[in-house]
Short mmCIF file of C-alpha atoms and ligand atoms in Angstrom, two decimals:
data_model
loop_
_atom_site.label_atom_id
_atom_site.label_comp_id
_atom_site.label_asym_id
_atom_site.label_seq_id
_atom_site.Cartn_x
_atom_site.Cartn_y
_atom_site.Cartn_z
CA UNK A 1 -48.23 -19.09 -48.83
CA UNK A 2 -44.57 -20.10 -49.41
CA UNK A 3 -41.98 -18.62 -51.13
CA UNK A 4 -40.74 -20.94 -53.45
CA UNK A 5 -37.14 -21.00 -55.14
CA UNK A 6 -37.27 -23.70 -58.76
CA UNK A 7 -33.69 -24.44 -60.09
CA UNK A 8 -33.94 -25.37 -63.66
CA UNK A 9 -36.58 -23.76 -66.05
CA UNK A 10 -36.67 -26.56 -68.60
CA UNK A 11 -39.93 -28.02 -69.48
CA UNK A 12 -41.33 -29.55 -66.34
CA UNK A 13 -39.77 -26.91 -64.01
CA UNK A 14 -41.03 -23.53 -65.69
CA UNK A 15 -44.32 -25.18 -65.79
CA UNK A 16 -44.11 -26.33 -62.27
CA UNK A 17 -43.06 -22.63 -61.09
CA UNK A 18 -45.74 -21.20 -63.05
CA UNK A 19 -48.55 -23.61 -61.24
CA UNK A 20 -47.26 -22.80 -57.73
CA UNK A 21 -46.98 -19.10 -58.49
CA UNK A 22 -50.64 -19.86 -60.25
CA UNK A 23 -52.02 -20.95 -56.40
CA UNK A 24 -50.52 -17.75 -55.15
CA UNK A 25 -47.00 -18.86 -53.75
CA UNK A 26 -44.10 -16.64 -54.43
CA UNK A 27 -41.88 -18.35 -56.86
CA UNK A 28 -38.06 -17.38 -58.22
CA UNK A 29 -37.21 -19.51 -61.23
CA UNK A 30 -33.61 -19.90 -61.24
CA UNK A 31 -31.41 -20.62 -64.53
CA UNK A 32 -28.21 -20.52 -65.74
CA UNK A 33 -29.68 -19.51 -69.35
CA UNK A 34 -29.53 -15.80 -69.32
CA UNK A 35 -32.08 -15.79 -72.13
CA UNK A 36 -34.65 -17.89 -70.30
CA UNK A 37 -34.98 -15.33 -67.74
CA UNK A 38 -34.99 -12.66 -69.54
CA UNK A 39 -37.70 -13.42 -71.59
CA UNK A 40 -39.19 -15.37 -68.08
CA UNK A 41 -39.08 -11.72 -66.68
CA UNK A 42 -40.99 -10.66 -70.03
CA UNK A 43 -43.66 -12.60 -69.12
CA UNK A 44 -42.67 -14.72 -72.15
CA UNK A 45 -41.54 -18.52 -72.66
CA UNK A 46 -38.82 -20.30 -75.10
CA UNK A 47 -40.52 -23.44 -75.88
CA UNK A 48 -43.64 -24.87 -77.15
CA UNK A 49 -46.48 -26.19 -74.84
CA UNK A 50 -50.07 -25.56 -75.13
CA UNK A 51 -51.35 -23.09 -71.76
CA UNK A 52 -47.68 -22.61 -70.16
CA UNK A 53 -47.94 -19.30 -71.86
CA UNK A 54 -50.63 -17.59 -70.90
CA UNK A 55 -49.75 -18.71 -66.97
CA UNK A 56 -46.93 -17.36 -67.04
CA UNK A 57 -47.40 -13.97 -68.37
CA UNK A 58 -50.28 -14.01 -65.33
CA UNK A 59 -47.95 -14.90 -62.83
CA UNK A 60 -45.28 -12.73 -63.83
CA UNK A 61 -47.65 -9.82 -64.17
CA UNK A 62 -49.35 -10.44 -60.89
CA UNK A 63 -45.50 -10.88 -59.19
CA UNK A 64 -45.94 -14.26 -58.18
CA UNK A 65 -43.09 -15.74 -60.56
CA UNK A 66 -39.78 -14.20 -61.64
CA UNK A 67 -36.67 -14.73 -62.96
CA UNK A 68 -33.21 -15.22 -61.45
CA UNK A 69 -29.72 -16.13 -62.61
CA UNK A 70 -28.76 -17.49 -58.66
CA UNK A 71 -31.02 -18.73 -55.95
CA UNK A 72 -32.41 -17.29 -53.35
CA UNK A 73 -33.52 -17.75 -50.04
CA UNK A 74 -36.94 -19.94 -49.67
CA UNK A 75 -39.25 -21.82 -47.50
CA UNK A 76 -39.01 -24.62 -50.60
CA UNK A 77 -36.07 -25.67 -52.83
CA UNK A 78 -36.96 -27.76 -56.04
CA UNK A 79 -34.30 -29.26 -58.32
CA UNK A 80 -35.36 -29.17 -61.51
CA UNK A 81 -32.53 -30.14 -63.68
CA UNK A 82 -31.63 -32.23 -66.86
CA UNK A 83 -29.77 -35.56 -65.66
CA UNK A 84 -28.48 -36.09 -69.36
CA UNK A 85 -27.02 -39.53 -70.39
CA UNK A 86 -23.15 -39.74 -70.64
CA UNK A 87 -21.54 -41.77 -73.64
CA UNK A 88 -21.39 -45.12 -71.34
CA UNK A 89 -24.73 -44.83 -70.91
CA UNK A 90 -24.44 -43.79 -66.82
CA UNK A 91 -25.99 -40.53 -65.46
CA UNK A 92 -24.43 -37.23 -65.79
CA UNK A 93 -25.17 -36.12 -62.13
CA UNK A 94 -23.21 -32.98 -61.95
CA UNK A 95 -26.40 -30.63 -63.07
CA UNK A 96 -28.17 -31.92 -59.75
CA UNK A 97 -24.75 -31.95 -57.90
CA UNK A 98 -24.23 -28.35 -59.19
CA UNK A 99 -27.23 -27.22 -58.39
CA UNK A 100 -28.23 -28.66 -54.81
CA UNK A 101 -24.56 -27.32 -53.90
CA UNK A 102 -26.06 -23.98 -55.31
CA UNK A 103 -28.45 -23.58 -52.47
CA UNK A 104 -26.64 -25.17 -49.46
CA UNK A 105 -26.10 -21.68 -48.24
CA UNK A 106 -29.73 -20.52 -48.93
CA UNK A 107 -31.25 -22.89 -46.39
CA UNK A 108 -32.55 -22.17 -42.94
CA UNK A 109 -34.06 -24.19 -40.73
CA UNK A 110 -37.40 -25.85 -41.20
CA UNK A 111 -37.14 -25.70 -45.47
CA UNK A 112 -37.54 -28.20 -47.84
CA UNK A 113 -35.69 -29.53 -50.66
CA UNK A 114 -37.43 -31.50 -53.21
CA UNK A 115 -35.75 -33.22 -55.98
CA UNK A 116 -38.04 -33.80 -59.25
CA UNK A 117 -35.14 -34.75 -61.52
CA UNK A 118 -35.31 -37.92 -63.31
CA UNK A 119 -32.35 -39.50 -60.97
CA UNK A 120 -31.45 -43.29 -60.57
CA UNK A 121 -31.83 -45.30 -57.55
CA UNK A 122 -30.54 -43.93 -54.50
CA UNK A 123 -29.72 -40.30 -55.57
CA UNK A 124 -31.65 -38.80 -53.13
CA UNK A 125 -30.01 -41.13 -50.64
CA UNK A 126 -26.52 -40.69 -51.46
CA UNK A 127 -25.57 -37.58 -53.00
CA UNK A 128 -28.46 -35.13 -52.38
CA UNK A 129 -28.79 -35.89 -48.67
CA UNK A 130 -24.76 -35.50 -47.92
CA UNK A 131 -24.85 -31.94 -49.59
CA UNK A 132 -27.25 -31.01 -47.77
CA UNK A 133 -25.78 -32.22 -44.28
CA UNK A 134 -23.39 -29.29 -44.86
CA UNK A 135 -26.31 -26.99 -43.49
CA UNK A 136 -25.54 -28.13 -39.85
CA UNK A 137 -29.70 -29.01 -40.06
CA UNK A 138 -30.92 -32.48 -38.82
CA UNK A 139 -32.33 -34.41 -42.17
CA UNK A 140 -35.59 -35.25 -41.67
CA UNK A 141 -36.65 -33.05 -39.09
CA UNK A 142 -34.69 -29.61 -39.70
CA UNK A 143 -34.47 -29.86 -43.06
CA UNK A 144 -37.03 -31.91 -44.99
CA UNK A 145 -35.87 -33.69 -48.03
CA UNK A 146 -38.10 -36.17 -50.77
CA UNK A 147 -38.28 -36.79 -54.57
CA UNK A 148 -40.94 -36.30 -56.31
CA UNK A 149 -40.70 -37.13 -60.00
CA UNK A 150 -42.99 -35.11 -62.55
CA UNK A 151 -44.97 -37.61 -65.08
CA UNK A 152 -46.40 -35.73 -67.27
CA UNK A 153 -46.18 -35.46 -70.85
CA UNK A 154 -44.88 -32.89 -73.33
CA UNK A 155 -47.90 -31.49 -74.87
CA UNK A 156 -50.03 -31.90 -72.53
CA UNK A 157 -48.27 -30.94 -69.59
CA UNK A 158 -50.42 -28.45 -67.23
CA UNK A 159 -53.30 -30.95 -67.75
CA UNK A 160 -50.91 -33.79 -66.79
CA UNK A 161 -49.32 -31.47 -63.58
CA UNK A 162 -52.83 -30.74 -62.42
CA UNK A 163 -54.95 -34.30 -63.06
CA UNK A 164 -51.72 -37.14 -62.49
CA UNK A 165 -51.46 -39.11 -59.51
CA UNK A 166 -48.00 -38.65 -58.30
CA UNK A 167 -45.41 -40.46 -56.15
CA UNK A 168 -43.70 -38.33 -53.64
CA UNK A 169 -40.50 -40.20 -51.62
CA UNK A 170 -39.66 -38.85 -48.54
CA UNK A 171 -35.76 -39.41 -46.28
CA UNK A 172 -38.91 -40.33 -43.71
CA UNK A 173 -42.47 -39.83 -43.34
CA UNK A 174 -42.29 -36.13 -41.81
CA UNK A 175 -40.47 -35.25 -45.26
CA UNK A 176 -42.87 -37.27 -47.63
CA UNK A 177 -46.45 -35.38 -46.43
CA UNK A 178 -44.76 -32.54 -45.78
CA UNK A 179 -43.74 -32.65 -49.81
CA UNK A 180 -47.56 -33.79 -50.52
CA UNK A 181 -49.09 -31.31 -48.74
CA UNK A 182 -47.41 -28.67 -50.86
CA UNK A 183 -48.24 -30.54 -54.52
CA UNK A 184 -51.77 -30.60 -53.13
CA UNK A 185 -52.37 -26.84 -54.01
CA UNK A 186 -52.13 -27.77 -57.68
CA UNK A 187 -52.79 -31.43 -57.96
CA UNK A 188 -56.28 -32.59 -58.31
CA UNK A 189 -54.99 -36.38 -58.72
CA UNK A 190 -54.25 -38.59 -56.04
CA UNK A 191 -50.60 -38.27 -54.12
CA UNK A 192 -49.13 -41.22 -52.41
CA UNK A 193 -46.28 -41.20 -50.25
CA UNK A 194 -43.47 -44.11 -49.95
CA UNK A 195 -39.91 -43.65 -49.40
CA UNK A 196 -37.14 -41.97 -51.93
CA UNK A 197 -35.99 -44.80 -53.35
CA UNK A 198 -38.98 -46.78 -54.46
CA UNK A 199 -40.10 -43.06 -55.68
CA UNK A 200 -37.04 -42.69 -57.87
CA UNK A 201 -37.47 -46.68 -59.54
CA UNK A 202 -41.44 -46.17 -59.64
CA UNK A 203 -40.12 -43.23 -62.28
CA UNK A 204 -38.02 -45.09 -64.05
CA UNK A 205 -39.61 -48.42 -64.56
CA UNK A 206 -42.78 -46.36 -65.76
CA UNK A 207 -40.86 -45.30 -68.83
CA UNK A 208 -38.92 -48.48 -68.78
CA UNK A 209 -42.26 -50.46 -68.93
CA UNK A 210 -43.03 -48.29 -71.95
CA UNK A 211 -39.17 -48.91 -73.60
CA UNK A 212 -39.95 -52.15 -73.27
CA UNK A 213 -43.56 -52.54 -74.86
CA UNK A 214 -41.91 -50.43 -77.55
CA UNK A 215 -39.31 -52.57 -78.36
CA UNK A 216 -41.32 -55.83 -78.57
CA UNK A 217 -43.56 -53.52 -81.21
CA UNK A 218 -40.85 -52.88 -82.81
CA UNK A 219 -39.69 -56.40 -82.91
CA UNK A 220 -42.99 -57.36 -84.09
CA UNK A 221 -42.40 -55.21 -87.10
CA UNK A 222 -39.42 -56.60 -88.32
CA UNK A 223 -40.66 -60.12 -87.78
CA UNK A 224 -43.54 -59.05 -90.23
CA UNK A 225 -41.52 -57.32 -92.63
CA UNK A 226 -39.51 -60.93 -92.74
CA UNK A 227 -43.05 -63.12 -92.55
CA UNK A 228 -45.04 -61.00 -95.59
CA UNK A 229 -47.68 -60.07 -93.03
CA UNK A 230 -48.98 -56.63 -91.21
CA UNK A 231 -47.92 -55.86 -87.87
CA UNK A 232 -50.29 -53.05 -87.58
CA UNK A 233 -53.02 -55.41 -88.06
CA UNK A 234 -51.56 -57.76 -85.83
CA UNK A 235 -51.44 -54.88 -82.91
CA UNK A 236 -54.79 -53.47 -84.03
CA UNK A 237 -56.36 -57.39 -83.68
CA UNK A 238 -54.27 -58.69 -80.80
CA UNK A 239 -55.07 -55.26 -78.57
CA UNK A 240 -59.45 -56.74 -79.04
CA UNK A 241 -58.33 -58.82 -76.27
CA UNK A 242 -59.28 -57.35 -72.77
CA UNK A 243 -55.47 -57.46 -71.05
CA UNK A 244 -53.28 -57.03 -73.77
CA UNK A 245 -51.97 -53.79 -75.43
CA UNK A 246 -49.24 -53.67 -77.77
CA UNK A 247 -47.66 -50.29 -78.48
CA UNK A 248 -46.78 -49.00 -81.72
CA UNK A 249 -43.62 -49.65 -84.05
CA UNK A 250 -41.65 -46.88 -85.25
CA UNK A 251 -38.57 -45.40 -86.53
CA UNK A 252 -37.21 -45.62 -82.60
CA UNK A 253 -38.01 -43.82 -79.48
CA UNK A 254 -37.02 -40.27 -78.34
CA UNK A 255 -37.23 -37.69 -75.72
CA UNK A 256 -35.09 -37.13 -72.99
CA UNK A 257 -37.01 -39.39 -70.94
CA UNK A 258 -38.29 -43.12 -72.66
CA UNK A 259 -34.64 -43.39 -74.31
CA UNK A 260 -32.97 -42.72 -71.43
CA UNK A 261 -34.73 -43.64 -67.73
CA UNK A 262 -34.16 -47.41 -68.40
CA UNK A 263 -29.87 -47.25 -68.62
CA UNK A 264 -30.20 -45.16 -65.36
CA UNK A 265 -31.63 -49.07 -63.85
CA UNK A 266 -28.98 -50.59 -65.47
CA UNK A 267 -26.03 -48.56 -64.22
CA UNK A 268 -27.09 -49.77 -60.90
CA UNK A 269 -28.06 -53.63 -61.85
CA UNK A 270 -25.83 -54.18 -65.09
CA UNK A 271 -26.33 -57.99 -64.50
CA UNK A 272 -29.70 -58.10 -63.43
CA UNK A 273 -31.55 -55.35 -66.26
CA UNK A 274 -31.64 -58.56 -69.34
CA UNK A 275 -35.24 -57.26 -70.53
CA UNK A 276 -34.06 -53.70 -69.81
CA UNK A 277 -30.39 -53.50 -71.67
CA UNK A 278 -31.98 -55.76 -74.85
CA UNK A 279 -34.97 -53.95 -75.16
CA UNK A 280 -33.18 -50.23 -75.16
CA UNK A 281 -30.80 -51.87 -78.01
CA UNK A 282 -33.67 -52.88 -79.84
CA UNK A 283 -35.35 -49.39 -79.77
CA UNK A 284 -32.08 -47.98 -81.33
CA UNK A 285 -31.59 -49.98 -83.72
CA UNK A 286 -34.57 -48.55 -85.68
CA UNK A 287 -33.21 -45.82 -87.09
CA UNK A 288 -30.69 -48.06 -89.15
CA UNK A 289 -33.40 -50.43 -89.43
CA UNK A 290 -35.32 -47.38 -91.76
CA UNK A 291 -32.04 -46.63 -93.60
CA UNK A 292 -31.97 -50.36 -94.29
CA UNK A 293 -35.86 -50.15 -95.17
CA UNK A 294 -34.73 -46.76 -97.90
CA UNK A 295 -32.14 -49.56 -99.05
CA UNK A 296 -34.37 -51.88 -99.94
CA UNK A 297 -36.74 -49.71 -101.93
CA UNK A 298 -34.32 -48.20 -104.21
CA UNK A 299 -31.67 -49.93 -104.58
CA UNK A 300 -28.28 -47.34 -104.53
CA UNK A 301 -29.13 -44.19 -102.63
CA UNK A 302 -25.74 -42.75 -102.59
CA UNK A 303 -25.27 -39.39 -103.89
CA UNK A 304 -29.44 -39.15 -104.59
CA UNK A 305 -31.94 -37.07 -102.41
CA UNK A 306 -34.13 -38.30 -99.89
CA UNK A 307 -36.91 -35.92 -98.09
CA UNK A 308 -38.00 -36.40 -94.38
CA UNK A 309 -40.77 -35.44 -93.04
CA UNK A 310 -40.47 -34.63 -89.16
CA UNK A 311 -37.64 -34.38 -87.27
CA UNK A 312 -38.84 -33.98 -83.70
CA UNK A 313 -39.02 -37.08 -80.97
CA UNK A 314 -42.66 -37.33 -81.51
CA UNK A 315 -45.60 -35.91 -83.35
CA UNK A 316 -47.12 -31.85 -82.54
CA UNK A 317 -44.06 -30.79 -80.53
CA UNK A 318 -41.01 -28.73 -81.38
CA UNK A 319 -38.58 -31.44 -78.74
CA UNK A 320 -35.77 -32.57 -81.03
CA UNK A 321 -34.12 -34.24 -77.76
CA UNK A 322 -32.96 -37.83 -78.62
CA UNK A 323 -35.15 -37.58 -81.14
CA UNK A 324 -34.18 -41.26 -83.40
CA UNK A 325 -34.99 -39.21 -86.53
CA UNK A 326 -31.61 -37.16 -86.04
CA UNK A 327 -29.90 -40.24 -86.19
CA UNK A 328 -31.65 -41.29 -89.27
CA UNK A 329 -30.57 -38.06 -91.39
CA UNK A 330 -26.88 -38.59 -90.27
CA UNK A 331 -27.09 -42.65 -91.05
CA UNK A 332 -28.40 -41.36 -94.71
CA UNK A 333 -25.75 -38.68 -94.63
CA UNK A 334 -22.95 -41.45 -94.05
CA UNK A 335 -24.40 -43.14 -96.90
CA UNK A 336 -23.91 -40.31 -99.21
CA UNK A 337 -27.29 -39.18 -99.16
CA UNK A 338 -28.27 -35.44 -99.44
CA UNK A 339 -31.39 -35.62 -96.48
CA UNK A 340 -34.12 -32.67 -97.05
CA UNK A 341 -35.79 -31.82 -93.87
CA UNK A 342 -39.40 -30.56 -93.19
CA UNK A 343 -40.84 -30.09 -90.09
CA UNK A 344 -43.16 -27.23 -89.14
CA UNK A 345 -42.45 -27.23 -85.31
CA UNK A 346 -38.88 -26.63 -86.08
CA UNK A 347 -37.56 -23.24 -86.85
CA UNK A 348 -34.68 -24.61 -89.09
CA UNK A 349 -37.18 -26.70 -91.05
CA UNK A 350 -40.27 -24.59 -90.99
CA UNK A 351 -39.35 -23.39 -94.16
CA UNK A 352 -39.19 -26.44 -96.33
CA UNK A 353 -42.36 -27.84 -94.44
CA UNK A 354 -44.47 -24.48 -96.18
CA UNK A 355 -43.55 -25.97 -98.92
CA UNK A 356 -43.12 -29.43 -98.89
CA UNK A 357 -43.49 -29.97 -102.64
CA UNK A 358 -40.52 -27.79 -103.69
CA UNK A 359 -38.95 -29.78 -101.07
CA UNK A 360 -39.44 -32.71 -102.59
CA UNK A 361 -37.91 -31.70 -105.94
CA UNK A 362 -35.48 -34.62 -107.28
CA UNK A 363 -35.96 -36.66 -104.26
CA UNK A 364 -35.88 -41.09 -104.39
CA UNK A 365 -38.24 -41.22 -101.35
CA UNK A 366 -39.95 -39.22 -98.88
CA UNK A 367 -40.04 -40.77 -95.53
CA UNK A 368 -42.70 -39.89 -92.93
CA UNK A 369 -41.12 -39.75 -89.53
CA UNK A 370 -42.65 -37.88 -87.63
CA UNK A 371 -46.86 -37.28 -87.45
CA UNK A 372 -47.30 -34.32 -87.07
CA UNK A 373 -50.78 -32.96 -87.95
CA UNK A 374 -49.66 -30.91 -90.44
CA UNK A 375 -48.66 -33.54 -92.87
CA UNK A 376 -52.77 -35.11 -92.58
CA UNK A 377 -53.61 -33.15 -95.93
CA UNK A 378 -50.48 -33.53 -98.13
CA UNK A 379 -51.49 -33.55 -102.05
CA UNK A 380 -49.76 -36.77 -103.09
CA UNK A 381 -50.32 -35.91 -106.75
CA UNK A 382 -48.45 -32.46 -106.45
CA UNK A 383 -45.52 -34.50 -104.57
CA UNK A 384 -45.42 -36.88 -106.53
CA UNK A 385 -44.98 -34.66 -110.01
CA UNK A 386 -42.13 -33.03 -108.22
CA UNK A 387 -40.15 -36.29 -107.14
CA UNK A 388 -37.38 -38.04 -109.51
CA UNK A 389 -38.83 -41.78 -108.44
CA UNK A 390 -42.25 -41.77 -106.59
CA UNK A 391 -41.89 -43.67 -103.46
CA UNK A 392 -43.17 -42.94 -99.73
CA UNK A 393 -42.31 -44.86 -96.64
CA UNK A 394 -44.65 -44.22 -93.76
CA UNK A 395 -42.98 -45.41 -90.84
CA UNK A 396 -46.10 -44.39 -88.62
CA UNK A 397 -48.72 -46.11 -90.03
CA UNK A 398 -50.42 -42.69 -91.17
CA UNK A 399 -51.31 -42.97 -94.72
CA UNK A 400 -53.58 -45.06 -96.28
CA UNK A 401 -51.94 -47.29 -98.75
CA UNK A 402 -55.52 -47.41 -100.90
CA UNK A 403 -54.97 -43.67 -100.91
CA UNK A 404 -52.03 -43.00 -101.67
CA UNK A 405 -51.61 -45.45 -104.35
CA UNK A 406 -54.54 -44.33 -106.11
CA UNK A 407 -52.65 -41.06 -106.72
CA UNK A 408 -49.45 -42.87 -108.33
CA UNK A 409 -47.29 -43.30 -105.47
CA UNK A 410 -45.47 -46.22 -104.49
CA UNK A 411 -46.46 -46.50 -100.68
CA UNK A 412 -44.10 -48.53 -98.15
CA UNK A 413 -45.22 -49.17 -94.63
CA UNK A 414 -42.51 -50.04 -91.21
CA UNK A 415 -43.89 -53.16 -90.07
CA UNK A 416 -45.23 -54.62 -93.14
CA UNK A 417 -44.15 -56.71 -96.60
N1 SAJ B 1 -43.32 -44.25 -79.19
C1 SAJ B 1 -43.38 -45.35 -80.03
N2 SAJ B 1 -44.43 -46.22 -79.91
C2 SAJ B 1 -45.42 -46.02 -78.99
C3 SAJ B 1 -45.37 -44.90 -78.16
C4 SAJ B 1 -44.30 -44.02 -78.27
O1 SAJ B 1 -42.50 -45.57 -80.87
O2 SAJ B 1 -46.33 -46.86 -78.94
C5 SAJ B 1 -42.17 -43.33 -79.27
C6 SAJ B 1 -42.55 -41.90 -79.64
O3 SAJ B 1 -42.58 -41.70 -81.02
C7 SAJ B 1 -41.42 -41.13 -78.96
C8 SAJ B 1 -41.10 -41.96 -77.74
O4 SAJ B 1 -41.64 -43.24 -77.96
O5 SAJ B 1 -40.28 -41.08 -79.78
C9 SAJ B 1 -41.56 -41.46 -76.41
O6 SAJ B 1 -42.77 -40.76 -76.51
P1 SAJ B 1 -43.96 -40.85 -75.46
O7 SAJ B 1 -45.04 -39.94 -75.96
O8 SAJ B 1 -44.36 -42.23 -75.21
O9 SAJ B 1 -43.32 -40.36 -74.08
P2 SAJ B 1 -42.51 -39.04 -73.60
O10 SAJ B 1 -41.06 -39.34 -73.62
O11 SAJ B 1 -42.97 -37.81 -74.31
O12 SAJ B 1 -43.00 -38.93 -72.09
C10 SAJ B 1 -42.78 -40.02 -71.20
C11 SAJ B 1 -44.08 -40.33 -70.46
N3 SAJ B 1 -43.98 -41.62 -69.78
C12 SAJ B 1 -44.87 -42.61 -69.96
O13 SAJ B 1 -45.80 -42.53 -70.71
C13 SAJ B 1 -44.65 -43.85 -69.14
C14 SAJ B 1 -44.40 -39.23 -69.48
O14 SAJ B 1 -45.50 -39.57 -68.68
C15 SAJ B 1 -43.17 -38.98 -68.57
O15 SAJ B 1 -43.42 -37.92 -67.68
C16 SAJ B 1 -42.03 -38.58 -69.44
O16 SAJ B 1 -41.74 -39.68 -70.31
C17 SAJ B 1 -40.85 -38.26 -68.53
O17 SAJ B 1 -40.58 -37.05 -68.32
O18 SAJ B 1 -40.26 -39.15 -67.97
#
């Protein structure tokens, strides 16, 4: 058993502490949020994900995981830090600067540092490997280095961590199986080792593959909008065929991960990423794209009220990062529109989403951003009755139009005439 030292107890490094200290290592979570390990130390957990809790307060009972605010010394270092986006759209590297500087003087001989940090090409290469020469250890034989990028998705994370396949990079070979043999206490999926850089762009051109299968989606549904025809039944039809699958349209993409892993390829290809750079722009232009869609349906909207339902990046999780729906509220706020939120995953919100009706009071439209399953059962009558002009816009495709316009709502769909 190893001990195990995690910088960064975000989302995919608490979880990835708490399934090491699960298998019996001995893991110390490190994070500069005093909170986080406090409550860590609790046995307890600050965000929402279905399992992670009850792990944790096992392994913190049992003494396998705790909290710390600095590192300590380990047989295993993982970074697990944000790599936010700055306003040029490049990486902001200084959380994973900060923090492999953080253990330089941890290390002995014979450790490993792993980074799992979304990173663009070459990170591992050029700025994790040169702090960590300042150990005196030879790379690659002393001191083992190798990304491994997570890929698993909020919600549904342990399930993802345990049954995934994952890509593990490695300075050289010794460092890659090294790295896999460790992941292979939890991982059930299949590991496969290549070197750090193809690890770090198989990462990001996952989620850029995704960015981009959004975007032509989303282009799809303003190209119906303009032609009088569905594009969810053009997606729902086209996807019969055996290789094709069309995502879904949408009010834009979120998360810290889908709207942001593609710029981190174009930072280091500006004039080769075409697809890449349009296909991001396209995806954030949606949000205006609603606003323009709340436009059309009644007319002036300045000074009225508008209610929105969902605020996070995507539907039964409480992740507001990036999320496009922020951007809609302050788009409808520049316009001079007062913007109700509901959203049940939210603290902020949770109120108006007990009580969406009151909510609704006075409002021109509601919009449904985000689906969570909470808004399945909502009594369109009741809503209706307590809106000044009865008009929804379903920007997921969630409602049924029949449906709701049996109950005297005027129903507008993303994507459609
Ligand atoms: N979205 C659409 N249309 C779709 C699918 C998604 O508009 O057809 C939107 C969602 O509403 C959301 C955003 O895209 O705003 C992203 O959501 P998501 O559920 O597709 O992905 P994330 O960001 O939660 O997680 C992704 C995953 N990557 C892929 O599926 C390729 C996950 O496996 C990665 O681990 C994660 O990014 C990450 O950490 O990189």
């Amino acid at each position: 058993m190893k001990k195990i030292c995690i910088i960064g107890l975000g989302y995919i490094g608490l979880p990835t502490a708490a399934m090491f200290a699960s298998k019996g290592h001995s893991v110390v979570g490190v994070d500069i949020n005093k909170n986080v390990i406090d409550e860590l130390n609790k046995g307890n957990i600050v965000i929402e994900e279905p399992f992670l809790g009850d792990i944790v307060k096992n392994c913190v009972k049992n003494g396998n995981l705790i909290g710390s605010l600095n590192p300590v010394e380990a047989d295993v270092f993982i970074i697990c830090v944000p790599t936010p986006i700055n306003k040029d759209k490049t990486a902001d590297m200084h959380f994973v600067e900060n923090a492999a500087k953080s253990i330089v003087s941890y290390i002995k001989k014979g450790d490993i540092v792993i980074l799992e940090s979304t990173s663009p090409p070459k990170t591992t290469e050029n700025l994790i490997v040169p702090i960590m020469r300042q150990t005196g250890l030879a790379i690659g034989d002393e001191l083992l280095i190798a990304h491994s990028p997570e890929r698993v998705i909020p919600g549904k994370i342990i399930y993802e961590l345990e049954n995934n396949d994952r890509v593990v990079g490695g300075v050289n070979e010794t460092s890659a199986l090294a790295v896999k043999r460790l992941y292979e206490c939890f991982v059930k999926g299949n590991i496969y080792t290549t070197d750090s850089t193809t690890a770090e762009m198989c990462k990001l051109m996952e989620n850029t593959y995704r960015d981009v299968n959004i975007a032509l989606a989303n282009e799809l549904a303003k190209i119906s909008e303009s032609l009088g025809i569905n594009a969810w039944d053009v997606i729902e039809l086209s996807n019969k065929h055996p290789r094709v699958n069309i995502h879904q349209p949408g009010p834009g993409v979120g998360g810290h991960c889908i709207a942001v892993d593609p710029w981190f390829i174009v930072e280091k290809a500006p004039s080769l990423s075409n697809i890449i750079n349009i296909c991001r722009n396209t995806n954030d232009s949606m949000p205006g794209h609603v606003v323009e869609l709340i436009k059309m349906i009644s007319g002036n909207i300045k000074g009225e009220k508008v209610l929105v339902l969902g605020i996070t990046y995507k539907p039964d999780v409480d992740d507001m990062r990036e999320s496009p729906i922020v951007h809609i509220e302050s788009n409808l706020r520049d316009e001079g529109v007062e913007v109700i939120i509901a959203d049940p995953h939210v603290d902020k919100y949770a109120k108006n989403a007990e009580n969406i009706y009151d909510a609704a009071k006075d409002c021109i439209v509601t919009i449904l951003a985000v689906h969570h399953k909470e808004f399945e059962n909502i009594d369109f009558k009741q809503l209706k009755n307590n809106m000044k002009l009865p008009n929804l816009l379903d920007t997921r495709n969630f409602y049924n139009k029949e449906e709701v316009e049996a109950l005297g709502m005027n129903y507008y769909l993303l994507g459609s005439s």
